[in-house]
Amino acid sequence: PTSVQPMEERLLEVRVLGASRLPNRDAGPFGDAADPFIVVRLMGEEQRTPPSSNGGLDPVWLEDSPALFFHVPMDMENGEVEFEVFDRSLVVQRRLALGFLDLAVVPADGESLRLQVLLEDAIDGGGDAGELEVQLRMMDGVAAPSAGSSRGGHPRRQEESPPPPTATIGR
């Protein structure tokens, strides 16, 4: 007889879709030629998107860009997902903005949720620094990507969901 152990973790899928009105930190001759990327953090785990060279201060990541996956304990009722926006340059990575999302807003039923996360200026005292468009989905009973493939690995999908609802979240 085989016993089935209850799932002790869920898998949070995060897709960064775009940003708008990011602060301009480029003082060079090309001004707003930003190549932003996003660092996403949850419970001490950190992953990042590839840089976007599409859109400058209003970057767009393709909807089929690699998803980021985070393991979330089943008993975790609250927590915060942190989104930190950087501009990649040849010399230094500049911090642009910071945003937070309460994990409690993500439906636990596997439905996708598309949100606008309000961003704060990471340097100038927390003023408005635009917004980030993200899509999140919490999944139970899904095979996680194999080790070392957290960026770009896709868990088995049970079935495609309808387009997710949208909302704006900020502190």
XYZ file of N, CA, C and O in Angstrom:
684
model
N 0.842 -1.188 0.000
C 0.000 0.000 0.000
C 0.889 1.254 0.000
O 1.832 1.354 0.767
N 0.519 2.154 -0.857
C 1.249 3.410 -0.967
C 0.441 4.508 -0.308
O -0.753 4.655 -0.571
N 1.089 5.294 0.558
C 0.394 6.414 1.164
C 0.785 7.694 0.425
O 1.917 7.861 0.005
N -0.172 8.570 0.284
C 0.070 9.841 -0.391
C 0.293 10.894 0.676
O -0.543 11.087 1.554
N 1.432 11.556 0.596
C 1.738 12.618 1.542
C 1.080 13.920 1.078
O 1.091 14.218 -0.107
N 0.500 14.692 1.999
C -0.092 15.962 1.593
C 1.000 16.919 1.105
O 2.139 16.860 1.556
N 0.623 17.761 0.162
C 1.566 18.757 -0.349
C 1.903 19.731 0.768
O 1.017 20.223 1.447
N 3.185 19.982 0.972
C 3.606 20.915 2.003
C 3.954 22.279 1.416
O 4.176 23.224 2.141
N 4.013 22.362 0.095
C 4.353 23.619 -0.566
C 3.416 23.869 -1.731
O 2.862 22.955 -2.326
N 3.294 25.142 -2.029
C 2.638 25.576 -3.257
C 3.714 26.233 -4.101
O 4.812 26.507 -3.633
N 3.411 26.491 -5.337
C 4.352 27.116 -6.245
C 3.731 28.413 -6.738
O 2.618 28.411 -7.271
N 4.445 29.524 -6.516
C 3.992 30.827 -6.996
C 4.691 31.116 -8.311
O 5.920 31.127 -8.387
N 3.907 31.323 -9.354
C 4.424 31.695 -10.664
C 4.298 33.207 -10.813
O 3.215 33.767 -10.617
N 5.396 33.870 -11.143
C 5.417 35.323 -11.318
C 5.891 35.626 -12.737
O 6.934 35.139 -13.162
N 5.126 36.437 -13.436
C 5.537 36.930 -14.756
C 5.507 38.455 -14.716
O 4.487 39.043 -14.371
N 6.623 39.064 -15.056
C 6.677 40.518 -15.175
C 6.360 40.830 -16.631
O 7.039 40.355 -17.539
N 5.310 41.633 -16.850
C 4.843 41.909 -18.205
C 5.320 43.266 -18.723
O 5.542 43.425 -19.916
N 5.449 44.240 -17.821
C 5.872 45.561 -18.259
C 5.941 46.530 -17.101
O 5.605 46.203 -15.965
N 6.387 47.730 -17.402
C 6.444 48.810 -16.415
C 6.141 50.106 -17.153
O 6.266 50.183 -18.382
N 5.758 51.120 -16.403
C 5.518 52.425 -17.013
C 5.984 53.524 -16.072
O 5.995 53.355 -14.857
N 6.409 54.612 -16.681
C 6.833 55.828 -15.969
C 7.991 55.588 -15.006
O 8.049 56.166 -13.925
N 8.963 54.745 -15.376
C 10.128 54.533 -14.517
C 10.960 55.810 -14.454
O 11.011 56.571 -15.423
N 11.634 56.063 -13.333
C 12.475 57.262 -13.234
C 13.688 57.163 -14.165
O 14.232 56.091 -14.376
N 14.089 58.295 -14.708
C 15.221 58.354 -15.634
C 16.499 58.597 -14.848
O 16.689 59.658 -14.270
N 17.391 57.624 -14.814
C 18.672 57.752 -14.129
C 19.831 57.861 -15.117
O 20.962 57.999 -14.715
N 19.522 57.762 -16.426
C 20.572 57.868 -17.441
C 20.838 59.332 -17.753
O 19.965 60.038 -18.235
N 22.048 59.775 -17.475
C 22.422 61.160 -17.732
C 23.248 61.288 -19.009
O 23.732 62.354 -19.325
N 23.394 60.207 -19.732
C 24.221 60.210 -20.935
C 23.526 60.869 -22.109
O 22.414 61.383 -21.999
N 24.153 60.853 -23.263
C 23.615 61.525 -24.437
C 22.321 60.905 -24.956
O 21.572 61.542 -25.666
N 22.032 59.650 -24.576
C 20.823 58.997 -25.061
C 19.670 59.095 -24.069
O 18.601 58.563 -24.304
N 19.877 59.767 -22.940
C 18.809 60.049 -21.987
C 18.127 58.817 -21.447
O 18.663 58.130 -20.601
N 16.920 58.527 -21.935
C 16.103 57.469 -21.356
C 16.319 56.109 -22.034
O 15.395 55.338 -22.192
N 17.542 55.803 -22.399
C 17.856 54.516 -23.032
C 18.065 53.443 -21.969
O 19.120 52.848 -21.869
N 17.052 53.222 -21.156
C 17.144 52.270 -20.055
C 17.016 50.837 -20.555
O 16.306 50.563 -21.521
N 17.723 49.931 -19.883
C 17.601 48.489 -20.088
C 17.232 47.872 -18.740
O 18.048 47.220 -18.098
N 15.993 48.090 -18.290
C 15.640 47.658 -16.940
C 15.466 46.148 -16.824
O 15.126 45.455 -17.781
N 15.738 45.674 -15.615
C 15.399 44.303 -15.241
C 14.831 44.349 -13.840
O 15.007 45.326 -13.113
N 14.122 43.301 -13.475
C 13.423 43.271 -12.198
C 13.984 42.129 -11.358
O 14.108 41.003 -11.836
N 14.303 42.439 -10.105
C 14.668 41.428 -9.126
C 13.423 41.181 -8.281
O 12.844 42.119 -7.727
N 12.999 39.925 -8.219
C 11.813 39.549 -7.456
C 12.286 38.734 -6.260
O 13.079 37.802 -6.416
N 11.805 39.100 -5.059
C 12.216 38.410 -3.831
C 10.992 37.944 -3.053
O 10.002 38.664 -2.949
N 11.123 36.748 -2.488
C 10.098 36.204 -1.601
C 10.777 35.260 -0.633
O 11.486 34.338 -1.053
N 10.591 35.484 0.649
C 11.118 34.616 1.709
C 12.607 34.328 1.537
O 13.051 33.188 1.643
N 13.398 35.329 1.238
C 14.837 35.161 1.123
C 15.299 34.600 -0.212
O 16.490 34.541 -0.476
N 14.386 34.185 -1.058
C 14.740 33.690 -2.394
C 14.672 34.857 -3.366
O 13.770 35.687 -3.294
N 15.633 34.911 -4.282
C 15.723 36.021 -5.226
C 15.899 35.487 -6.647
O 16.706 34.595 -6.882
N 15.124 36.045 -7.570
C 15.245 35.706 -8.984
C 15.103 37.002 -9.775
O 14.588 37.991 -9.261
N 15.545 36.971 -11.038
C 15.456 38.192 -11.825
C 15.019 37.910 -13.255
O 15.224 36.828 -13.774
N 14.436 38.939 -13.837
C 14.036 38.856 -15.238
C 15.247 39.169 -16.105
O 16.206 39.777 -15.645
N 15.184 38.807 -17.371
C 16.214 39.303 -18.281
C 15.995 40.805 -18.490
O 14.876 41.298 -18.319
N 17.038 41.551 -18.861
C 16.843 42.974 -19.141
C 15.922 43.171 -20.339
O 15.936 42.381 -21.276
N 15.125 44.225 -20.285
C 14.279 44.578 -21.415
C 14.957 45.691 -22.189
O 15.296 46.729 -21.629
N 15.156 45.484 -23.463
C 15.692 46.546 -24.308
C 14.560 47.103 -25.162
O 14.772 47.760 -26.160
N 13.333 46.836 -24.724
C 12.137 47.205 -25.458
C 11.322 48.210 -24.643
O 10.657 47.837 -23.708
N 11.411 49.488 -24.970
C 10.526 50.452 -24.327
C 11.176 51.486 -23.445
O 10.493 52.353 -22.939
N 12.483 51.429 -23.193
C 13.136 52.459 -22.380
C 12.551 52.555 -20.990
O 12.625 51.616 -20.198
N 11.926 53.695 -20.675
C 11.348 53.925 -19.344
C 9.938 53.343 -19.219
O 9.325 53.429 -18.160
N 9.429 52.767 -20.295
C 8.145 52.056 -20.312
C 8.379 50.672 -20.912
O 7.824 50.325 -21.953
N 9.203 49.846 -20.254
C 9.609 48.571 -20.853
C 8.479 47.556 -20.925
O 7.536 47.586 -20.138
N 8.624 46.648 -21.877
C 7.679 45.556 -22.056
C 8.479 44.256 -22.124
O 9.483 44.175 -22.824
N 8.022 43.275 -21.354
C 8.578 41.928 -21.463
C 7.534 41.115 -22.198
O 6.336 41.322 -22.010
N 7.956 40.202 -23.008
C 7.013 39.398 -23.779
C 6.215 38.492 -22.860
O 6.725 37.984 -21.874
N 4.948 38.284 -23.200
C 4.091 37.422 -22.373
C 4.624 35.998 -22.292
O 4.348 35.282 -21.352
N 5.413 35.594 -23.297
C 5.969 34.244 -23.254
C 7.382 34.229 -22.667
O 8.085 33.244 -22.756
N 7.785 35.357 -22.039
C 9.100 35.382 -21.391
C 9.095 34.404 -20.216
O 8.038 34.063 -19.689
N 10.257 33.947 -19.807
C 10.313 32.936 -18.744
C 9.641 33.403 -17.452
O 9.809 34.536 -17.031
N 8.882 32.494 -16.866
C 8.254 32.778 -15.578
C 9.270 32.538 -14.469
O 10.215 31.767 -14.623
N 9.055 33.204 -13.358
C 9.856 32.987 -12.157
C 8.992 32.178 -11.193
O 7.809 32.456 -11.038
N 9.585 31.181 -10.542
C 8.842 30.300 -9.646
C 9.428 30.365 -8.241
O 10.639 30.321 -8.073
N 8.519 30.445 -7.250
C 8.910 30.494 -5.847
C 8.113 29.445 -5.079
O 6.905 29.306 -5.275
N 8.799 28.728 -4.194
C 8.138 27.753 -3.330
C 7.567 28.480 -2.121
O 8.259 29.277 -1.486
N 6.289 28.210 -1.816
C 5.584 28.876 -0.722
C 5.001 27.799 0.192
O 4.255 26.929 -0.284
N 5.320 27.817 1.488
C 4.752 26.823 2.406
C 3.219 26.889 2.424
O 2.635 27.967 2.333
N 2.580 25.741 2.520
C 1.110 25.680 2.537
C 0.520 26.499 3.683
O -0.555 27.064 3.552
N 1.213 26.538 4.819
C 0.661 27.231 5.984
C 1.010 28.723 6.013
O 0.668 29.420 6.950
N 1.657 29.219 4.988
C 2.015 30.645 4.957
C 0.779 31.453 4.573
O 0.257 31.341 3.468
N 0.285 32.253 5.509
C -0.924 33.030 5.273
C -0.631 34.457 4.844
O -1.476 35.108 4.253
N 0.540 34.951 5.202
C 0.879 36.291 4.751
C 2.358 36.356 4.430
O 3.135 35.525 4.862
N 2.689 37.304 3.660
C 4.057 37.490 3.214
C 4.051 38.589 2.170
O 2.994 39.043 1.736
N 5.220 38.974 1.759
C 5.322 40.079 0.822
C 6.270 39.712 -0.307
O 7.356 39.200 -0.070
N 5.821 39.956 -1.524
C 6.670 39.799 -2.690
C 7.273 41.176 -2.964
O 6.557 42.171 -3.005
N 8.594 41.214 -3.113
C 9.292 42.480 -3.355
C 9.745 42.513 -4.807
O 10.281 41.533 -5.327
N 9.517 43.649 -5.449
C 9.947 43.878 -6.823
C 10.896 45.069 -6.815
O 10.496 46.170 -6.435
N 12.137 44.853 -7.212
C 13.109 45.941 -7.271
C 13.546 46.105 -8.721
O 13.970 45.151 -9.365
N 13.436 47.324 -9.223
C 13.739 47.624 -10.611
C 15.142 48.224 -10.694
O 15.467 49.160 -9.960
N 15.949 47.675 -11.587
C 17.302 48.158 -11.838
C 17.432 48.531 -13.302
O 16.740 47.975 -14.154
N 18.351 49.437 -13.581
C 18.718 49.751 -14.961
C 20.103 49.176 -15.197
O 21.047 49.505 -14.480
N 20.216 48.323 -16.189
C 21.503 47.716 -16.520
C 22.266 48.670 -17.423
O 21.750 49.160 -18.414
N 23.496 48.925 -17.056
C 24.368 49.709 -17.935
C 25.704 48.982 -18.014
O 25.942 48.010 -17.307
N 26.581 49.485 -18.861
C 27.881 48.839 -19.031
C 28.746 48.954 -17.783
O 29.578 48.106 -17.512
N 28.544 50.021 -17.009
C 29.414 50.291 -15.867
C 28.804 49.837 -14.545
O 29.448 49.176 -13.748
N 27.552 50.175 -14.311
C 26.940 49.933 -13.004
C 25.457 49.599 -13.182
O 24.849 49.997 -14.176
N 24.891 48.867 -12.231
C 23.459 48.613 -12.218
C 22.828 49.631 -11.282
O 23.124 49.643 -10.094
N 21.981 50.499 -11.814
C 21.363 51.552 -11.020
C 20.007 51.099 -10.489
O 19.184 50.593 -11.260
N 19.787 51.333 -9.196
C 18.469 51.072 -8.619
C 17.516 52.162 -9.099
O 17.831 53.336 -9.029
N 16.347 51.752 -9.568
C 15.358 52.714 -10.037
C 14.144 52.810 -9.128
O 13.704 53.905 -8.790
N 13.579 51.663 -8.772
C 12.307 51.687 -8.060
C 12.112 50.402 -7.265
O 12.789 49.405 -7.493
N 11.137 50.467 -6.355
C 10.855 49.365 -5.451
C 9.348 49.271 -5.260
O 8.679 50.296 -5.080
N 8.806 48.056 -5.315
C 7.385 47.840 -5.087
C 7.159 46.578 -4.284
O 8.006 45.675 -4.264
N 6.013 46.519 -3.623
C 5.685 45.387 -2.765
C 4.275 44.905 -3.063
O 3.404 45.697 -3.409
N 4.074 43.603 -2.895
C 2.764 43.008 -3.114
C 2.486 42.041 -1.983
O 3.309 41.168 -1.680
N 1.327 42.204 -1.354
C 0.911 41.296 -0.291
C 0.500 39.964 -0.925
O -0.363 39.913 -1.797
N 1.130 38.904 -0.507
C 0.876 37.576 -1.060
C -0.581 37.153 -0.871
O -1.107 36.352 -1.645
N -1.264 37.725 0.115
C -2.650 37.351 0.404
C -3.605 37.704 -0.735
O -4.695 37.134 -0.821
N -3.226 38.616 -1.642
C -4.122 38.982 -2.747
C -4.112 37.957 -3.874
O -4.980 37.979 -4.736
N -3.134 37.042 -3.868
C -3.030 36.041 -4.933
C -4.003 34.909 -4.630
O -3.925 34.289 -3.571
N -4.944 34.634 -5.541
C -5.904 33.549 -5.284
C -5.185 32.221 -5.091
O -4.217 31.920 -5.786
N -5.669 31.425 -4.147
C -5.044 30.137 -3.853
C -5.581 29.024 -4.750
O -5.155 27.888 -4.641
N -6.500 29.347 -5.662
C -7.165 28.318 -6.460
C -6.547 28.074 -7.827
O -7.125 27.386 -8.656
N -5.369 28.640 -8.087
C -4.704 28.415 -9.356
C -5.082 29.391 -10.453
O -4.563 29.316 -11.557
N -5.974 30.311 -10.158
C -6.363 31.322 -11.146
C -5.273 32.372 -11.273
O -4.672 32.778 -10.284
N -5.032 32.827 -12.483
C -4.060 33.897 -12.715
C -4.668 35.232 -12.326
O -5.865 35.459 -12.502
N -3.820 36.100 -11.825
C -4.237 37.440 -11.443
C -3.235 38.419 -12.028
O -2.029 38.275 -11.827
N -3.718 39.398 -12.781
C -2.864 40.429 -13.366
C -3.039 41.699 -12.538
O -4.157 42.134 -12.302
N -1.901 42.266 -12.087
C -1.923 43.412 -11.183
C -0.993 44.520 -11.652
O 0.015 44.256 -12.317
N -1.310 45.730 -11.231
C -0.403 46.864 -11.359
C 0.163 47.108 -9.959
O -0.586 47.384 -9.032
N 1.478 46.989 -9.800
C 2.135 47.222 -8.514
C 2.717 48.629 -8.555
O 3.531 48.951 -9.431
N 2.293 49.477 -7.625
C 2.808 50.839 -7.564
C 4.247 50.810 -7.077
O 4.577 50.113 -6.120
N 5.098 51.589 -7.742
C 6.521 51.625 -7.412
C 6.889 52.913 -6.704
O 6.361 53.983 -7.011
N 7.824 52.783 -5.760
C 8.380 53.929 -5.046
C 9.789 54.171 -5.559
O 10.498 53.225 -5.904
N 10.204 55.416 -5.581
C 11.554 55.757 -6.015
C 12.550 55.151 -5.037
O 12.449 55.336 -3.830
N 13.502 54.399 -5.535
C 14.460 53.694 -4.678
C 15.547 54.611 -4.148
O 16.290 54.222 -3.258
N 15.648 55.816 -4.673
C 16.718 56.720 -4.258
C 16.183 57.989 -3.613
O 16.637 58.410 -2.561
N 15.189 58.604 -4.222
C 14.721 59.917 -3.784
C 13.598 59.867 -2.756
O 12.560 60.491 -2.917
N 13.767 59.106 -1.713
C 12.857 59.143 -0.571
C 11.491 58.516 -0.765
O 10.565 58.839 -0.045
N 11.337 57.649 -1.720
C 10.091 56.891 -1.818
C 8.968 57.558 -2.574
O 7.833 57.133 -2.457
N 9.223 58.594 -3.373
C 8.168 59.210 -4.178
C 7.712 58.282 -5.292
O 8.253 57.195 -5.497
N 6.696 58.707 -6.018
C 6.140 57.913 -7.111
C 7.206 57.606 -8.152
O 7.949 58.476 -8.581
N 7.285 56.335 -8.559
C 8.268 55.917 -9.560
C 7.630 55.008 -10.598
O 8.251 54.104 -11.115
N 6.336 55.231 -10.874
C 5.672 54.453 -11.905
C 4.995 53.217 -11.360
O 4.672 53.120 -10.177
N 4.785 52.273 -12.262
C 4.127 51.031 -11.870
C 4.640 49.873 -12.699
O 5.194 50.052 -13.782
N 4.436 48.695 -12.142
C 4.898 47.454 -12.737
C 3.674 46.585 -12.993
O 2.816 46.453 -12.123
N 3.579 46.007 -14.182
C 2.481 45.090 -14.481
C 2.993 43.664 -14.334
O 3.990 43.289 -14.954
N 2.326 42.902 -13.472
C 2.739 41.532 -13.204
C 1.540 40.600 -13.304
O 0.393 41.026 -13.166
N 1.829 39.331 -13.534
C 0.809 38.290 -13.514
C 1.291 37.219 -12.550
O 2.443 36.790 -12.620
N 0.411 36.809 -11.630
C 0.769 35.831 -10.610
C -0.239 34.697 -10.596
O -1.422 34.893 -10.880
N 0.264 33.527 -10.216
C -0.607 32.368 -10.068
C -0.026 31.457 -9.001
O 1.159 31.135 -9.021
N -0.857 31.052 -8.044
C -0.467 30.117 -6.987
C -0.985 28.738 -7.375
O -2.161 28.574 -7.672
N -0.079 27.759 -7.384
C -0.446 26.426 -7.849
C -0.188 25.379 -6.776
O 0.845 25.398 -6.132
N -1.127 24.459 -6.635
C -0.972 23.293 -5.765
C -0.792 22.065 -6.643
O -1.312 22.004 -7.750
N -0.055 21.093 -6.153
C 0.037 19.808 -6.824
C 0.614 19.868 -8.222
O 0.199 19.139 -9.098
N 1.576 20.740 -8.429
C 2.199 20.904 -9.732
C 3.654 20.496 -9.620
O 4.324 20.809 -8.647
N 4.153 19.812 -10.605
C 5.566 19.441 -10.603
C 6.398 20.698 -10.806
O 6.223 21.416 -11.780
N 7.280 20.979 -9.868
C 8.109 22.176 -9.930
C 9.187 22.015 -10.985
O 9.582 20.905 -11.321
N 9.694 23.145 -11.503
C 10.822 23.060 -12.435
C 12.000 22.375 -11.755
O 12.155 22.443 -10.543
N 12.812 21.710 -12.530
C 13.964 21.023 -11.955
C 14.965 22.019 -11.401
O 14.989 23.169 -11.802
N 15.813 21.567 -10.489
C 16.812 22.438 -9.864
C 17.683 23.073 -10.928
O 18.059 22.433 -11.901
N 17.964 24.365 -10.719
C 18.817 25.076 -11.659
C 18.063 25.634 -12.839
O 18.636 26.275 -13.694
N 16.748 25.425 -12.908
C 15.995 25.974 -14.027
C 14.873 26.871 -13.536
O 13.813 26.909 -14.104
N 15.110 27.608 -12.453
C 14.070 28.452 -11.896
C 13.666 29.559 -12.859
O 12.550 30.031 -12.811
N 14.556 29.975 -13.731
C 14.179 30.939 -14.753
C 13.973 30.170 -16.040
O 14.888 29.599 -16.582
N 12.743 30.146 -16.490
C 12.477 29.517 -17.766
C 11.932 28.115 -17.671
O 11.407 27.611 -18.636
N 12.038 27.453 -16.523
C 11.437 26.139 -16.390
C 9.948 26.306 -16.186
O 9.506 27.207 -15.498
N 9.157 25.467 -16.794
C 7.712 25.590 -16.659
C 7.149 24.332 -16.035
O 7.423 23.226 -16.504
N 6.354 24.481 -14.974
C 5.717 23.301 -14.412
C 4.657 22.791 -15.383
O 4.216 23.506 -16.268
N 4.259 21.540 -15.181
C 3.183 21.007 -16.003
C 1.921 21.794 -15.722
O 1.545 22.017 -14.579
N 1.263 22.206 -16.760
C 0.023 22.968 -16.600
C -1.160 22.011 -16.652
O -1.211 21.133 -17.484
N -2.129 22.247 -15.742
C -3.300 21.395 -15.728
C -4.216 21.752 -16.897
O -4.712 20.901 -17.581
N -4.476 23.023 -17.110
C -5.210 23.505 -18.268
C -5.038 25.006 -18.328
O -4.716 25.654 -17.349
N -5.225 25.575 -19.489
C -5.049 27.016 -19.647
C -6.203 27.742 -18.974
O -7.358 27.331 -19.054
N -5.889 28.863 -18.335
C -6.887 29.662 -17.640
C -7.387 30.763 -18.573
O -6.681 31.180 -19.472
N -8.595 31.299 -18.312
C -9.057 32.455 -19.070
C -8.193 33.658 -18.700
O -7.454 33.625 -17.723
N -8.278 34.756 -19.468
C -7.482 35.933 -19.133
C -7.720 36.353 -17.689
O -8.858 36.329 -17.209
N -6.650 36.730 -16.961
C -6.806 37.049 -15.547
C -7.448 38.410 -15.337
O -7.344 39.290 -16.186
N -8.145 38.604 -14.195
C -8.668 39.916 -13.851
C -7.504 40.846 -13.517
O -6.389 40.396 -13.247
N -7.739 42.151 -13.548
C -6.671 43.109 -13.257
C -7.041 43.953 -12.047
O -8.207 44.147 -11.734
N -6.021 44.473 -11.355
C -6.202 45.347 -10.207
C -4.925 46.145 -10.010
O -3.894 45.812 -10.580
N -4.990 47.199 -9.201
C -3.814 47.980 -8.864
C -3.551 47.833 -7.386
O -4.451 47.987 -6.568
N -2.282 47.513 -7.032
C -1.903 47.276 -5.646
C -0.732 48.195 -5.306
O 0.175 48.366 -6.088
N -0.758 48.763 -4.127
C 0.367 49.567 -3.641
C 0.307 49.648 -2.134
O -0.622 49.185 -1.506
N 1.324 50.249 -1.576
C 1.362 50.376 -0.118
C 0.538 51.509 0.358
O 0.417 52.543 -0.137
